[in-house]
Amino acid sequence: MAPVVSGFSKLSKKDKIKWLTEHHFSNDKNAIDTLVTYWNSNEQLQQLHDEFTENTISNYYLPFSVAPNFLINDKRYTLPMTIEESSVVAAASKAAKFWQTRGGFKAKVLSAIKVGQVHFMHTGTPEKLQKFFNLVKPKLLNSVSGITKNMEKRGGGVRAIELTDKGLEIDNYYQLHCTFETADAMGANFINSCLEQFAKTLVVEAKKYTNFSETEKDIEIIMSILSNYVPECLVKASVSCAIQELPNTSQLSSLQYAQKFVRAVRIAEVEPYRAVTHNKGIMNGIDAVVLATGNDFRAIEAGAHAYASRNGKYTSLTHAEIKNDTFVFSIEIPLALGTVGGLTNLHPLVKLALELLGKPNAEKLMEITAVAGLAQNFAAINSLITTGIQQGHMKMHLMNILNQFEATKSEKEHLIKYFKTNAVTHSDVVTQIEKLRA
Ligand code: MEV
């Protein structure tokens, strides 16, 4: 077991690695080599990455890929996607290509409201607190004017503050439930700064409020923090086409395809076990764009899944229907994204990703990202209801298996050719490699 270490963060990068090698890798120099191999020779760039977080000892690569041919609101985009799962980018590209000849994707931001809350305890009656709140509300707003000034110039700001009585759930528990718009920023710092100031002002003003008893004057702030549940920061994306424009094979007519597709989505709407995997596939596309554009994928994940269970039962984020001979497939998802602040101006690949998208504002990025989710879900369901998922998945996974076996260039060429006409299974890849090497 490694000993307790103090002041680790203050050690140089080399000394941190030395400590790790000594206590976790039995002084194996290979561990050092692996970590050092991933250092960037451009010292300035390496320092930038080192300073993103504490205790950075190396870089962790993920592929930075692109998916072309996305027609969104009549404009063509190439999407940047950062993801390790082999089949995701191919699936997105395939769906983009399919829909670009069928009118493309339509997307629209429905609203861009974000939420934050001050959670506090108060021992007086709700009525008395409400009177105090009504009186103090202008002061609360005033107290954040220094923070909101620039945001207001950009079209954002505080939209509302409400007092919520949560006493039925926890004795004496109240909230300031606040809504914000944050223009092109994700807005976490802005929202949290406003909330912390609201909390301070609330405490100070309560002390001065003569209608409160001495104990009522003591408001106890528990915490002030934004919510990643943003059901009003919502974007909708959809595709539609005439039924006869859908795939038509010897196994399934276009109509049968549409009906089977709609049923597959319906199953995800009613069956949580399926809904989770269905939505995971959607998040394959969404997270990939969110990561590439330097946004917080944990916030997006948390908000999306909370939205998927907003009616008390976890359900699908996408919906499909056949309406007068037209197939319609859509997604509605909360996406609190930003295109300024955070990593957006710092990480060179994030900057490049945003440039690739034509420097979108936050709402445009919400639309593009929702489309990536819808496209991914289309590709997954298309495979699931036709060939099954493994055919495409294993084809893309082939290279990973070959790399696991350290296949040479010529072995790879030979086996890729072989598996063009044979189903890829792990065991057959192993058999074929052994055959080649025998
Ligand atoms: C795999 O990463 C995602 C899928 O399982 C999604 C789905 O089942 O819809 C293919």
mmCIF file with all atom_site columns, C-alpha atoms in Angstrom, residues 210-291:
data_model
loop_
_atom_site.group_PDB
_atom_site.id
_atom_site.type_symbol
_atom_site.label_atom_id
_atom_site.label_alt_id
_atom_site.label_comp_id
_atom_site.label_asym_id
_atom_site.label_entity_id
_atom_site.label_seq_id
_atom_site.pdbx_PDB_ins_code
_atom_site.Cartn_x
_atom_site.Cartn_y
_atom_site.Cartn_z
_atom_site.occupancy
_atom_site.B_iso_or_equiv
_atom_site.pdbx_formal_charge
_atom_site.auth_seq_id
_atom_site.auth_comp_id
_atom_site.auth_asym_id
_atom_site.auth_atom_id
_atom_site.pdbx_PDB_model_num
ATOM 1  C CA . THR A 1 210 ? -37.167 44.458 12.501  1.00 0.00 ? 210 THR A CA 1
ATOM 2  C CA . ASN A 1 211 ? -40.228 42.202 12.057  1.00 0.00 ? 211 ASN A CA 1
ATOM 3  C CA . PHE A 1 212 ? -38.070 39.123 12.615  1.00 0.00 ? 212 PHE A CA 1
ATOM 4  C CA . SER A 1 213 ? -37.440 37.890 16.158  1.00 0.00 ? 213 SER A CA 1
ATOM 5  C CA . GLU A 1 214 ? -33.785 37.453 17.170  1.00 0.00 ? 214 GLU A CA 1
ATOM 6  C CA . THR A 1 215 ? -33.789 33.762 16.130  1.00 0.00 ? 215 THR A CA 1
ATOM 7  C CA . GLU A 1 216 ? -35.661 34.521 12.894  1.00 0.00 ? 216 GLU A CA 1
ATOM 8  C CA . LYS A 1 217 ? -32.952 37.008 11.989  1.00 0.00 ? 217 LYS A CA 1
ATOM 9  C CA . ASP A 1 218 ? -30.501 34.104 11.708  1.00 0.00 ? 218 ASP A CA 1
ATOM 10 C CA . ILE A 1 219 ? -30.844 32.692 8.230   1.00 0.00 ? 219 ILE A CA 1
ATOM 11 C CA . GLU A 1 220 ? -28.592 29.673 7.827   1.00 0.00 ? 220 GLU A CA 1
ATOM 12 C CA . ILE A 1 221 ? -27.266 29.331 4.288   1.00 0.00 ? 221 ILE A CA 1
ATOM 13 C CA . ILE A 1 222 ? -26.677 25.668 3.490   1.00 0.00 ? 222 ILE A CA 1
ATOM 14 C CA . MET A 1 223 ? -25.337 26.142 -0.040  1.00 0.00 ? 223 MET A CA 1
ATOM 15 C CA . SER A 1 224 ? -25.572 28.233 -3.196  1.00 0.00 ? 224 SER A CA 1
ATOM 16 C CA . ILE A 1 225 ? -25.120 26.398 -6.476  1.00 0.00 ? 225 ILE A CA 1
ATOM 17 C CA . LEU A 1 226 ? -26.389 26.212 -10.044 1.00 0.00 ? 226 LEU A CA 1
ATOM 18 C CA . SER A 1 227 ? -28.514 23.274 -11.098 1.00 0.00 ? 227 SER A CA 1
ATOM 19 C CA . ASN A 1 228 ? -27.500 21.049 -13.972 1.00 0.00 ? 228 ASN A CA 1
ATOM 20 C CA . TYR A 1 229 ? -31.173 20.203 -14.363 1.00 0.00 ? 229 TYR A CA 1
ATOM 21 C CA . VAL A 1 230 ? -32.136 22.700 -17.051 1.00 0.00 ? 230 VAL A CA 1
ATOM 22 C CA . PRO A 1 231 ? -35.496 21.627 -18.501 1.00 0.00 ? 231 PRO A CA 1
ATOM 23 C CA . GLU A 1 232 ? -35.942 25.134 -19.897 1.00 0.00 ? 232 GLU A CA 1
ATOM 24 C CA . CYS A 1 233 ? -32.610 25.207 -21.708 1.00 0.00 ? 233 CYS A CA 1
ATOM 25 C CA . LEU A 1 234 ? -34.126 23.100 -24.390 1.00 0.00 ? 234 LEU A CA 1
ATOM 26 C CA . VAL A 1 235 ? -33.450 22.325 -28.021 1.00 0.00 ? 235 VAL A CA 1
ATOM 27 C CA . LYS A 1 236 ? -35.454 20.318 -30.510 1.00 0.00 ? 236 LYS A CA 1
ATOM 28 C CA . ALA A 1 237 ? -34.110 18.647 -33.655 1.00 0.00 ? 237 ALA A CA 1
ATOM 29 C CA . SER A 1 238 ? -35.927 16.556 -36.219 1.00 0.00 ? 238 SER A CA 1
ATOM 30 C CA . VAL A 1 239 ? -35.784 14.827 -39.569 1.00 0.00 ? 239 VAL A CA 1
ATOM 31 C CA . SER A 1 240 ? -38.654 13.807 -41.795 1.00 0.00 ? 240 SER A CA 1
ATOM 32 C CA . CYS A 1 241 ? -39.196 12.286 -45.204 1.00 0.00 ? 241 CYS A CA 1
ATOM 33 C CA . ALA A 1 242 ? -41.825 10.521 -47.260 1.00 0.00 ? 242 ALA A CA 1
ATOM 34 C CA . ILE A 1 243 ? -42.088 6.850  -46.271 1.00 0.00 ? 243 ILE A CA 1
ATOM 35 C CA . GLN A 1 244 ? -40.953 5.729  -49.749 1.00 0.00 ? 244 GLN A CA 1
ATOM 36 C CA . GLU A 1 245 ? -37.642 7.564  -49.240 1.00 0.00 ? 245 GLU A CA 1
ATOM 37 C CA . LEU A 1 246 ? -36.734 5.224  -46.373 1.00 0.00 ? 246 LEU A CA 1
ATOM 38 C CA . PRO A 1 247 ? -34.571 2.131  -46.978 1.00 0.00 ? 247 PRO A CA 1
ATOM 39 C CA . ASN A 1 248 ? -36.293 -0.566 -48.981 1.00 0.00 ? 248 ASN A CA 1
ATOM 40 C CA . THR A 1 249 ? -34.729 -4.031 -48.900 1.00 0.00 ? 249 THR A CA 1
ATOM 41 C CA . SER A 1 250 ? -35.745 -7.594 -49.721 1.00 0.00 ? 250 SER A CA 1
ATOM 42 C CA . GLN A 1 251 ? -36.369 -8.088 -45.993 1.00 0.00 ? 251 GLN A CA 1
ATOM 43 C CA . LEU A 1 252 ? -38.249 -4.857 -45.254 1.00 0.00 ? 252 LEU A CA 1
ATOM 44 C CA . SER A 1 253 ? -40.296 -2.532 -47.452 1.00 0.00 ? 253 SER A CA 1
ATOM 45 C CA . SER A 1 254 ? -39.981 1.199  -46.695 1.00 0.00 ? 254 SER A CA 1
ATOM 46 C CA . LEU A 1 255 ? -43.301 1.113  -44.873 1.00 0.00 ? 255 LEU A CA 1
ATOM 47 C CA . GLN A 1 256 ? -42.297 -1.929 -42.824 1.00 0.00 ? 256 GLN A CA 1
ATOM 48 C CA . TYR A 1 257 ? -38.997 -0.190 -42.058 1.00 0.00 ? 257 TYR A CA 1
ATOM 49 C CA . ALA A 1 258 ? -40.839 2.931  -40.823 1.00 0.00 ? 258 ALA A CA 1
ATOM 50 C CA . GLN A 1 259 ? -43.232 0.852  -38.724 1.00 0.00 ? 259 GLN A CA 1
ATOM 51 C CA . LYS A 1 260 ? -40.428 -1.199 -37.197 1.00 0.00 ? 260 LYS A CA 1
ATOM 52 C CA . PHE A 1 261 ? -38.424 1.968  -36.482 1.00 0.00 ? 261 PHE A CA 1
ATOM 53 C CA . VAL A 1 262 ? -41.400 3.640  -34.778 1.00 0.00 ? 262 VAL A CA 1
ATOM 54 C CA . ARG A 1 263 ? -41.973 0.497  -32.693 1.00 0.00 ? 263 ARG A CA 1
ATOM 55 C CA . ALA A 1 264 ? -38.311 0.409  -31.648 1.00 0.00 ? 264 ALA A CA 1
ATOM 56 C CA . VAL A 1 265 ? -38.580 4.008  -30.408 1.00 0.00 ? 265 VAL A CA 1
ATOM 57 C CA . ARG A 1 266 ? -41.924 3.253  -28.748 1.00 0.00 ? 266 ARG A CA 1
ATOM 58 C CA . ILE A 1 267 ? -40.254 0.424  -26.808 1.00 0.00 ? 267 ILE A CA 1
ATOM 59 C CA . ALA A 1 268 ? -37.647 2.912  -25.534 1.00 0.00 ? 268 ALA A CA 1
ATOM 60 C CA . GLU A 1 269 ? -40.502 5.230  -24.530 1.00 0.00 ? 269 GLU A CA 1
ATOM 61 C CA . VAL A 1 270 ? -42.180 2.633  -22.320 1.00 0.00 ? 270 VAL A CA 1
ATOM 62 C CA . GLU A 1 271 ? -39.364 0.345  -21.180 1.00 0.00 ? 271 GLU A CA 1
ATOM 63 C CA . PRO A 1 272 ? -36.670 1.921  -18.972 1.00 0.00 ? 272 PRO A CA 1
ATOM 64 C CA . TYR A 1 273 ? -34.127 -0.899 -19.519 1.00 0.00 ? 273 TYR A CA 1
ATOM 65 C CA . ARG A 1 274 ? -34.228 -0.177 -23.244 1.00 0.00 ? 274 ARG A CA 1
ATOM 66 C CA . ALA A 1 275 ? -34.556 3.601  -22.755 1.00 0.00 ? 275 ALA A CA 1
ATOM 67 C CA . VAL A 1 276 ? -31.233 3.806  -20.909 1.00 0.00 ? 276 VAL A CA 1
ATOM 68 C CA . THR A 1 277 ? -29.330 2.076  -23.735 1.00 0.00 ? 277 THR A CA 1
ATOM 69 C CA . HIS A 1 278 ? -31.278 4.009  -26.364 1.00 0.00 ? 278 HIS A CA 1
ATOM 70 C CA . ASN A 1 279 ? -30.360 7.292  -24.658 1.00 0.00 ? 279 ASN A CA 1
ATOM 71 C CA . LYS A 1 280 ? -26.770 6.113  -24.144 1.00 0.00 ? 280 LYS A CA 1
ATOM 72 C CA . GLY A 1 281 ? -26.547 5.815  -27.924 1.00 0.00 ? 281 GLY A CA 1
ATOM 73 C CA . ILE A 1 282 ? -27.877 9.369  -28.258 1.00 0.00 ? 282 ILE A CA 1
ATOM 74 C CA . MET A 1 283 ? -25.240 10.549 -25.775 1.00 0.00 ? 283 MET A CA 1
ATOM 75 C CA . ASN A 1 284 ? -22.532 8.859  -27.889 1.00 0.00 ? 284 ASN A CA 1
ATOM 76 C CA . GLY A 1 285 ? -23.127 11.605 -30.449 1.00 0.00 ? 285 GLY A CA 1
ATOM 77 C CA . ILE A 1 286 ? -23.843 14.389 -27.997 1.00 0.00 ? 286 ILE A CA 1
ATOM 78 C CA . ASP A 1 287 ? -20.868 13.788 -25.689 1.00 0.00 ? 287 ASP A CA 1
ATOM 79 C CA . ALA A 1 288 ? -18.516 13.531 -28.665 1.00 0.00 ? 288 ALA A CA 1
ATOM 80 C CA . VAL A 1 289 ? -19.450 17.033 -29.858 1.00 0.00 ? 289 VAL A CA 1
ATOM 81 C CA . VAL A 1 290 ? -19.635 18.381 -26.296 1.00 0.00 ? 290 VAL A CA 1
ATOM 82 C CA . LEU A 1 291 ? -16.091 17.149 -25.571 1.00 0.00 ? 291 LEU A CA 1
#
